[in-house]
mmCIF file of C-alpha atoms in Angstrom:
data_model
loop_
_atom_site.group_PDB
_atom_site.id
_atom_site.type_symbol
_atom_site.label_atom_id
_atom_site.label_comp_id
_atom_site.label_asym_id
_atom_site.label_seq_id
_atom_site.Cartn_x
_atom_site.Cartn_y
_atom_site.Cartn_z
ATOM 1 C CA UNK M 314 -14.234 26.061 -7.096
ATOM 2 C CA UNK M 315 -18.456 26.731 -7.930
ATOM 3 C CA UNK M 316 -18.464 22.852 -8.795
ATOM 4 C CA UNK M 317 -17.796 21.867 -5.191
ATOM 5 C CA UNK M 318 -19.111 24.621 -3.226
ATOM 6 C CA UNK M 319 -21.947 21.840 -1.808
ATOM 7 C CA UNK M 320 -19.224 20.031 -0.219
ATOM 8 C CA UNK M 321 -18.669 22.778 2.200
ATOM 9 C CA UNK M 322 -22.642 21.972 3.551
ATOM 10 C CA UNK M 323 -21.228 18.784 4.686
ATOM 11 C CA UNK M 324 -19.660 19.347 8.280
ATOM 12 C CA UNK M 325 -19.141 15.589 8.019
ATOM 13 C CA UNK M 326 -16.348 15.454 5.452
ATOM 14 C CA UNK M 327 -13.347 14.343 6.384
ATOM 15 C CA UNK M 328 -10.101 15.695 4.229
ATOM 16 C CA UNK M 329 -11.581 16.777 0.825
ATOM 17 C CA UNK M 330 -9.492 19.118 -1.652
ATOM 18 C CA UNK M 331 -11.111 21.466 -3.995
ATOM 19 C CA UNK M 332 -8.916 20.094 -6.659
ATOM 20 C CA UNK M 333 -6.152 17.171 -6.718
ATOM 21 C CA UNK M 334 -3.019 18.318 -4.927
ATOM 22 C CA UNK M 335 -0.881 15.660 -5.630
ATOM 23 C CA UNK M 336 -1.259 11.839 -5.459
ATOM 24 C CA UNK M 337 -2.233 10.106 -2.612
ATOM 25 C CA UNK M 338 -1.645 6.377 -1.216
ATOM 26 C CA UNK M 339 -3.553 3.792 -2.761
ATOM 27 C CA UNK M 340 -4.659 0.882 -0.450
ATOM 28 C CA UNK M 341 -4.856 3.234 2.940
ATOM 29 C CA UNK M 342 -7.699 2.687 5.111
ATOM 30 C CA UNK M 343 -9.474 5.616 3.228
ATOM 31 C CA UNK M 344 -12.117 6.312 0.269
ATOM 32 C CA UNK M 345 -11.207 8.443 -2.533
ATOM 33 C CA UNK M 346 -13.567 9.989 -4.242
ATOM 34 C CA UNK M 347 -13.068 11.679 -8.008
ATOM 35 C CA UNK M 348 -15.847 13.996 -9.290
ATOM 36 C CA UNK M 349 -14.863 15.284 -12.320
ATOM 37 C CA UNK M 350 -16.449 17.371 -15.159
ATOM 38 C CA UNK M 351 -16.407 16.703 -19.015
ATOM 39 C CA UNK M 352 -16.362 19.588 -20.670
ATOM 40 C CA UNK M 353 -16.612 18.815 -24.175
ATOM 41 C CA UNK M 354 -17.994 14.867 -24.056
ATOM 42 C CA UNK M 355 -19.080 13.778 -28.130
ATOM 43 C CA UNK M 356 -23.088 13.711 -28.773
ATOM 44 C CA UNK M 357 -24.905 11.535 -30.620
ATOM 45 C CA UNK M 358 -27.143 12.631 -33.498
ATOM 46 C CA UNK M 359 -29.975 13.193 -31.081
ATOM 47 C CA UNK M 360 -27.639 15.693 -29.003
ATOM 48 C CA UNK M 361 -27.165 13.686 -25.830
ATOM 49 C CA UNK M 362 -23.696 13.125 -24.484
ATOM 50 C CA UNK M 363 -22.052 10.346 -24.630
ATOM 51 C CA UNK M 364 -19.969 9.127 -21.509
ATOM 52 C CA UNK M 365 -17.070 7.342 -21.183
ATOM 53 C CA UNK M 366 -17.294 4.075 -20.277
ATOM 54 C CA UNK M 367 -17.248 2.981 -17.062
ATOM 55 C CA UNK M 368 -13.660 1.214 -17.636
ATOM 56 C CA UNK M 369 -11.980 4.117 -18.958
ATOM 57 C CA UNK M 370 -13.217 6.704 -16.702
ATOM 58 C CA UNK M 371 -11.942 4.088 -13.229
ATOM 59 C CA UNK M 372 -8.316 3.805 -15.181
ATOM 60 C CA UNK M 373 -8.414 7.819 -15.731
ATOM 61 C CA UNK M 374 -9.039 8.464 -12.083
ATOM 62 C CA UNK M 375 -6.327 5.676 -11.250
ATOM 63 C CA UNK M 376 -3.591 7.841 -12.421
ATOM 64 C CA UNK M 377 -5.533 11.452 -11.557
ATOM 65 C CA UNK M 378 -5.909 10.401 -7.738
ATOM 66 C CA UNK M 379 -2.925 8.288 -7.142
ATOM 67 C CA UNK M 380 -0.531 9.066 -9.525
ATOM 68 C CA UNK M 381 1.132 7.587 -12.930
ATOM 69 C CA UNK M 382 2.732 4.011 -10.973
ATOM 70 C CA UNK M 383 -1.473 3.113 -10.684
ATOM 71 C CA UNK M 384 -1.861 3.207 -14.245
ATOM 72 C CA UNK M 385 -2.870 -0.393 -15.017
ATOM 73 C CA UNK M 386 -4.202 -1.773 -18.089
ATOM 74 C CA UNK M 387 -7.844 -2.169 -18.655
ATOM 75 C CA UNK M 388 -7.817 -6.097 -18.202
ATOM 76 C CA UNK M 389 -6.885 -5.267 -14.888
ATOM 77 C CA UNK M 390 -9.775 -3.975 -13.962
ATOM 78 C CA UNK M 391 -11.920 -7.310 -12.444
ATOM 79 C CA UNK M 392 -15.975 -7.438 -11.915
ATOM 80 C CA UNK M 393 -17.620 -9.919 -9.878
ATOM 81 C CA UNK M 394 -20.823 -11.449 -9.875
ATOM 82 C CA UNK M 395 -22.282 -8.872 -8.668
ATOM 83 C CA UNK M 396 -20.843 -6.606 -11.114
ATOM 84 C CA UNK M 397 -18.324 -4.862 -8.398
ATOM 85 C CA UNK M 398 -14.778 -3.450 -9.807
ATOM 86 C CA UNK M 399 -11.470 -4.319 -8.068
ATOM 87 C CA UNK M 400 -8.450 -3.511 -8.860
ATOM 88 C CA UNK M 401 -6.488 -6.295 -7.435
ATOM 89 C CA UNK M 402 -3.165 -5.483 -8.569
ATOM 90 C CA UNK M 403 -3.006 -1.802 -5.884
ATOM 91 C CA UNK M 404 -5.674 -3.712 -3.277
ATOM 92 C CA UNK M 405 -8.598 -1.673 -4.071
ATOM 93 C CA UNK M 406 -12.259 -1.957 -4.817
ATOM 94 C CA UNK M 407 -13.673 0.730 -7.336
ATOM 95 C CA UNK M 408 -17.258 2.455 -8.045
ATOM 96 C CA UNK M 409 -18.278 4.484 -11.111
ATOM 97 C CA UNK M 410 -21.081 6.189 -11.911
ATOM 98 C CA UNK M 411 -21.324 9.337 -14.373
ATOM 99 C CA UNK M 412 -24.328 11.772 -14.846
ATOM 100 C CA UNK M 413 -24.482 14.635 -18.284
ATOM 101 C CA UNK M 414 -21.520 15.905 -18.181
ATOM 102 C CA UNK M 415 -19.982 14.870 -14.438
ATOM 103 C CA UNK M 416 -18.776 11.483 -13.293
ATOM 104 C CA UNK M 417 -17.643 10.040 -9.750
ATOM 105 C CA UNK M 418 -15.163 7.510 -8.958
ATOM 106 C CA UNK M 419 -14.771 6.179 -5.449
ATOM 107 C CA UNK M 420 -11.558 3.967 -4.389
ATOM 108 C CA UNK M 421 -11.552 1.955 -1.475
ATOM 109 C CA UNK M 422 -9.000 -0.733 0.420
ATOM 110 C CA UNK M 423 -9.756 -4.132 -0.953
ATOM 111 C CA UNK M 424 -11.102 -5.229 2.583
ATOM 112 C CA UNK M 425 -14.463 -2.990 2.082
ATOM 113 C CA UNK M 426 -16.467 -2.717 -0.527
ATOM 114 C CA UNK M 427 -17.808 0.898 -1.926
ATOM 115 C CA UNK M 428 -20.418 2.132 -4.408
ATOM 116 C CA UNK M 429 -21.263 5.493 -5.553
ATOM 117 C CA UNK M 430 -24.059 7.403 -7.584
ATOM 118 C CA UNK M 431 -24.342 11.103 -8.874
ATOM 119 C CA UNK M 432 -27.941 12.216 -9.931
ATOM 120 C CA UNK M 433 -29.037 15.851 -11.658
ATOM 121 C CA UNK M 434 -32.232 17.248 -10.162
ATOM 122 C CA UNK M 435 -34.109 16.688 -13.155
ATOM 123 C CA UNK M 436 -37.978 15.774 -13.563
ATOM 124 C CA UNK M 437 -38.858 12.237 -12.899
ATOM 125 C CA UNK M 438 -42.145 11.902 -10.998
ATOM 126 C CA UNK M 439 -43.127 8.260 -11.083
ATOM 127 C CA UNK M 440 -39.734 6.515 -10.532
ATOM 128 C CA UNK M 441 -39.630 9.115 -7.373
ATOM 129 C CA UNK M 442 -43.039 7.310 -6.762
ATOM 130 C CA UNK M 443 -41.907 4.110 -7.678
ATOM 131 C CA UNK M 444 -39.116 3.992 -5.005
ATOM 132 C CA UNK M 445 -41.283 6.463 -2.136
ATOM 133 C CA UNK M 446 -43.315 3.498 -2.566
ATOM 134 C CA UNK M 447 -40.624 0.951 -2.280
ATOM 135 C CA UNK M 448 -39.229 2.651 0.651
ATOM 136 C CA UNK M 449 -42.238 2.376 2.215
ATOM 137 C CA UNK M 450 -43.038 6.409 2.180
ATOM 138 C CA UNK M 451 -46.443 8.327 2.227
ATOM 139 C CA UNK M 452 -44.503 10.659 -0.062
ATOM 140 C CA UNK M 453 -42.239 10.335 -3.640
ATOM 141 C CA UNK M 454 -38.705 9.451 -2.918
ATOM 142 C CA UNK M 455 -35.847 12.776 -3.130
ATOM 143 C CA UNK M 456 -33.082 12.548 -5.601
ATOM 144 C CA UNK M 457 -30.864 12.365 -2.706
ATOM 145 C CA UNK M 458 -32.709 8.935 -2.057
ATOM 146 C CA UNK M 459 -32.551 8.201 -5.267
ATOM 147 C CA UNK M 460 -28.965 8.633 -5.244
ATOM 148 C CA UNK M 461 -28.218 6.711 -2.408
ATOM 149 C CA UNK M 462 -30.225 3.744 -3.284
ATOM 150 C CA UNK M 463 -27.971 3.172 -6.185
ATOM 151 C CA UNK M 464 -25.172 3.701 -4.105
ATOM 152 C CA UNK M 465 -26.340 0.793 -1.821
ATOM 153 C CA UNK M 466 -27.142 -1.341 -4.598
ATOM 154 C CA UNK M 467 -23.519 -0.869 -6.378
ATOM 155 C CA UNK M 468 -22.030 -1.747 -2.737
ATOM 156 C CA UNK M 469 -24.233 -4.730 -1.868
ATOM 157 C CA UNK M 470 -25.276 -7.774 -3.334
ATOM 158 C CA UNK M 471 -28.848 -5.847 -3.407
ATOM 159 C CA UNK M 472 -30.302 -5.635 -7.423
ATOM 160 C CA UNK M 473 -33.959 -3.713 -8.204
ATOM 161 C CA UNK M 474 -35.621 -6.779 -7.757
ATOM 162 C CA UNK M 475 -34.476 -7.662 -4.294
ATOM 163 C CA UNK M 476 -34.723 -4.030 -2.995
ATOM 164 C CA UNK M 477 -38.164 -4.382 -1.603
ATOM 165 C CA UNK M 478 -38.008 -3.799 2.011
ATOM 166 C CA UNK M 479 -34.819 -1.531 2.498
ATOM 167 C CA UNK M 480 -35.542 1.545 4.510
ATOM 168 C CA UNK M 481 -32.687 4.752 4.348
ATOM 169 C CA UNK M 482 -31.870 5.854 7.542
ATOM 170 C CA UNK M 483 -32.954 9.717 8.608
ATOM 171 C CA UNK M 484 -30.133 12.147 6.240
ATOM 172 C CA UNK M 485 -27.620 13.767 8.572
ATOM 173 C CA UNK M 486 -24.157 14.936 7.387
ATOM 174 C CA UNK M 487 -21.660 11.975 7.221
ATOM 175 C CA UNK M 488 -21.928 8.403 7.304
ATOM 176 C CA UNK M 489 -25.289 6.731 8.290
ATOM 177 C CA UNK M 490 -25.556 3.007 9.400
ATOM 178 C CA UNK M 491 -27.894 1.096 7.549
ATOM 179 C CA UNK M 492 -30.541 -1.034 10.044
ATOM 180 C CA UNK M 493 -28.985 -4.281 11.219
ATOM 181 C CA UNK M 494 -31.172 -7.650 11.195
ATOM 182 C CA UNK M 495 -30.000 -10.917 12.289
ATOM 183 C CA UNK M 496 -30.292 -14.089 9.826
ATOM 184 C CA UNK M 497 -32.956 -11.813 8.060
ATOM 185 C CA UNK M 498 -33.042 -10.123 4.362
ATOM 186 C CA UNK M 499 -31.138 -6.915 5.570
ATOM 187 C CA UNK M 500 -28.046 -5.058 4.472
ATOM 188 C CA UNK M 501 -25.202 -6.440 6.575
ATOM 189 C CA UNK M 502 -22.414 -7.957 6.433
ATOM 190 C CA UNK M 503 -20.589 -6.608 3.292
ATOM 191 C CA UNK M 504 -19.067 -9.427 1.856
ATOM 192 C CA UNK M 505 -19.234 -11.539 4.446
ATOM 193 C CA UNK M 506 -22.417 -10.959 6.304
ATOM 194 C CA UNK M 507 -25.233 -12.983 5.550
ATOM 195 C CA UNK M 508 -28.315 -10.334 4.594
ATOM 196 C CA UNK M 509 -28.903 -9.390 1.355
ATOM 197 C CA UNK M 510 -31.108 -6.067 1.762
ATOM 198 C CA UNK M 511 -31.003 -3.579 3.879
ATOM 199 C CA UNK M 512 -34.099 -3.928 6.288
ATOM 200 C CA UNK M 513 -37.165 -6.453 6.170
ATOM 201 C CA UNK M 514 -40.745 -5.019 5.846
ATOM 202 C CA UNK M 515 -42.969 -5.983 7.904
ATOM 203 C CA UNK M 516 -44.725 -9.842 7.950
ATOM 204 C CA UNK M 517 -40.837 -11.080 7.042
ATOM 205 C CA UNK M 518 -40.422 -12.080 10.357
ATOM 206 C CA UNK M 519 -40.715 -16.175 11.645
ATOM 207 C CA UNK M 520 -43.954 -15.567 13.387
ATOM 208 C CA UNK M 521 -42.382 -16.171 16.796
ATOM 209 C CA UNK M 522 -43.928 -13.928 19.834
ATOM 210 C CA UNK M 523 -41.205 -10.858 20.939
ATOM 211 C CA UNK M 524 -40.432 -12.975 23.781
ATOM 212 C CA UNK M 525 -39.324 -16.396 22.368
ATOM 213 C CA UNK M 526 -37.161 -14.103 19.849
ATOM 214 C CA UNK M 527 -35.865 -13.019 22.848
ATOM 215 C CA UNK M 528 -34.916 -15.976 24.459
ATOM 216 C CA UNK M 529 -33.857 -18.226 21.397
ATOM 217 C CA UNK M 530 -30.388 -19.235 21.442
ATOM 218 C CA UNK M 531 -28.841 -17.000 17.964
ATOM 219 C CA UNK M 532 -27.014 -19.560 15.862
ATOM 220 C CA UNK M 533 -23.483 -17.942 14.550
ATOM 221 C CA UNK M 534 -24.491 -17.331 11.378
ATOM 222 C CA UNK M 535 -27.347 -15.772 12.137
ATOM 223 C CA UNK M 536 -25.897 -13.347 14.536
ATOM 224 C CA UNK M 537 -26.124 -9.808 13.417
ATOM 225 C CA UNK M 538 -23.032 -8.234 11.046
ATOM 226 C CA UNK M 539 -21.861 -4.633 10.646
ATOM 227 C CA UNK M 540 -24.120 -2.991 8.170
ATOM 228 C CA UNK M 541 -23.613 -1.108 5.350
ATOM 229 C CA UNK M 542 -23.427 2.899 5.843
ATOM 230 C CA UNK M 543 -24.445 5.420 3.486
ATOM 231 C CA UNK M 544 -23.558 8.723 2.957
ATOM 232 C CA UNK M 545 -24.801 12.053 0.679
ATOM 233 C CA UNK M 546 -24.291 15.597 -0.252
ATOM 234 C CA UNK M 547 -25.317 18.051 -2.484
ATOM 235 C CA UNK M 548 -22.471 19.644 -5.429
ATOM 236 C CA UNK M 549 -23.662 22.572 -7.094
ATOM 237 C CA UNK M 550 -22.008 23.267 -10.561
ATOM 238 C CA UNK M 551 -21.479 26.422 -12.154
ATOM 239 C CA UNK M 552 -24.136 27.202 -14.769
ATOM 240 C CA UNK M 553 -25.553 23.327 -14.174
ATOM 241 C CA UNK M 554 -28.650 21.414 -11.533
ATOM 242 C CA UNK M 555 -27.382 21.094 -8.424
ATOM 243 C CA UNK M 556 -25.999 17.796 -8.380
ATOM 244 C CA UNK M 557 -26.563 15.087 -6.018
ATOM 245 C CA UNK M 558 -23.722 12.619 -4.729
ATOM 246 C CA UNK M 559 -23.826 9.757 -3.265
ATOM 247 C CA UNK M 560 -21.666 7.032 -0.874
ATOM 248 C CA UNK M 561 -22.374 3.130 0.218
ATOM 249 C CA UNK M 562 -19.576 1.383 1.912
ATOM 250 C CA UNK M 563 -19.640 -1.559 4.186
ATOM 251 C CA UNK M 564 -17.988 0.623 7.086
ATOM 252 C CA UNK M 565 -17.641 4.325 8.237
ATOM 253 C CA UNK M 566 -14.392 4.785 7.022
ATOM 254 C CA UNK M 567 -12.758 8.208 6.483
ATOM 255 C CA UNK M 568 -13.417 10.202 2.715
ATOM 256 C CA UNK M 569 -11.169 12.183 0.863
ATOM 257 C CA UNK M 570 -13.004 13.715 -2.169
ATOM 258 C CA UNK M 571 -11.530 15.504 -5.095
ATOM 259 C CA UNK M 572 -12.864 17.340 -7.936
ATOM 260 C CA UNK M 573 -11.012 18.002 -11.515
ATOM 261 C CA UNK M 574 -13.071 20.160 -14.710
ATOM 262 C CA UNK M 575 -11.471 18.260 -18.312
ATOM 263 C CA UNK M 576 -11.647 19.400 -21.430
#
């Protein structure tokens, strides 16, 4: 129960378990989310652990969250170009990310796309600095930003090189909407939209005066598109750093999270 006592920060949750309690529906209009913890995960000969690869651990959490009829085998697992899992055989999209010892798995309906990312709170000044700087701070980024940069990334068709220019919204419990832009670099639109990031900076503009952006007719396609929403909280493990987890999804919808401990 330690392992997911951070949840309980998170007034924003929406029908988490401490622990599976049976299988639930795949393809419903919610995300499920699997954090579980390896106990004893093989080293290599410098003593790091050695995860499971991303593959495996989506078709273990397949069968954990929904039961043994979602086992599929690992050729069903699909990646597109932008290196998103599906799972088009149950309608879902799929996110994986795994940290030491833990790893996450987030489900979603096929219509929406997810990511997710699980960082440790362990010493990394200048890529902290790095991103502050990318995110346009006066200060380092947080591991929670950290976190949820990845998250964005896995969910978008953002990479590190065209993240320049994306600015988090303020953290609150629950789902935050990323800034919309229309026909401009921003994160919108999900797989349809037509932004790639998730704000411009400044100077990416067309040089037109407030008012004639005003006035301009907005072509279709350049009409603003529901953003991408992110979302974070903080798991703190038994006898482990506090752990930080976190959500990108192209909508607000509902989250069901569980949490398992293997051997």
């Amino acid at each position: 129960m330690g392992a997911l006592m951070g949840l309980l920060l998170d007034p924003g949750l929406t029908g988490y378990t401490l622990a599976p309690d049976g299988p639930t529906s795949p393809g419903r209009r919610t995300v499920d989310v699997l954090v579980a913890r390896h106990h004893r995960l093989p080293r290599d000969r410098m003593g790091h652990r050695l995860s499971a690869s991303g593959r495996s651990l989506i078709g273990q959490a397949l069968t954990t969250t929904y039961g043994p009829r979602a086992r599929v085998a690992p050729g069903a697992l699909v990646r597109d170009a932008h290196r998103r899992w599906s799972v088009p055989s149950l309608g879902l999209n799929a996110s994986v990310a795994h940290c030491g010892e833990f790893s996450a798995v987030a489900f979603a309906p096929a219509a929406h796309t997810i990511g997710v990312d699980v960082q440790d709170e362990r010493d990394r000044p200048y890529a902290l600095r790095w991103l502050g700087d990318l995110l346009a701070r006066e200060e380092p980024a947080t591991t929670r930003d950290f976190a949820e940069c990845e998250a964005l990334i896995k969910a978008s068709h953002l990479t590190k090189e065209t993240f320049a220019g994306t600015r988090l919204p303020e953290w609150r419990p629950g789902w935050r909407p990323m800034a919309e832009q229309a026909g401009g670099e921003g994160v919108t639109g999900g797989r349809a939209g037509p932004g790639t990031g998730a704000r411009s900076g400044p100077g990416t503009g067309t040089g037109a005066s407030p008012g004639a952006l005003a006035t301009a007719p907005t072509p279709e396609s350049a009409r603003p598109t529901p953003t991408y929403h992110v979302r974070s909280l903080v798991l703190r493990p038994e006898g482990a750093p506090p752990l930080h987890l976190a959500l990108a999804c192209d909508a607000p919808v509902p989250v069901r999270f569980h949490h398992l401990e293997r051997e």
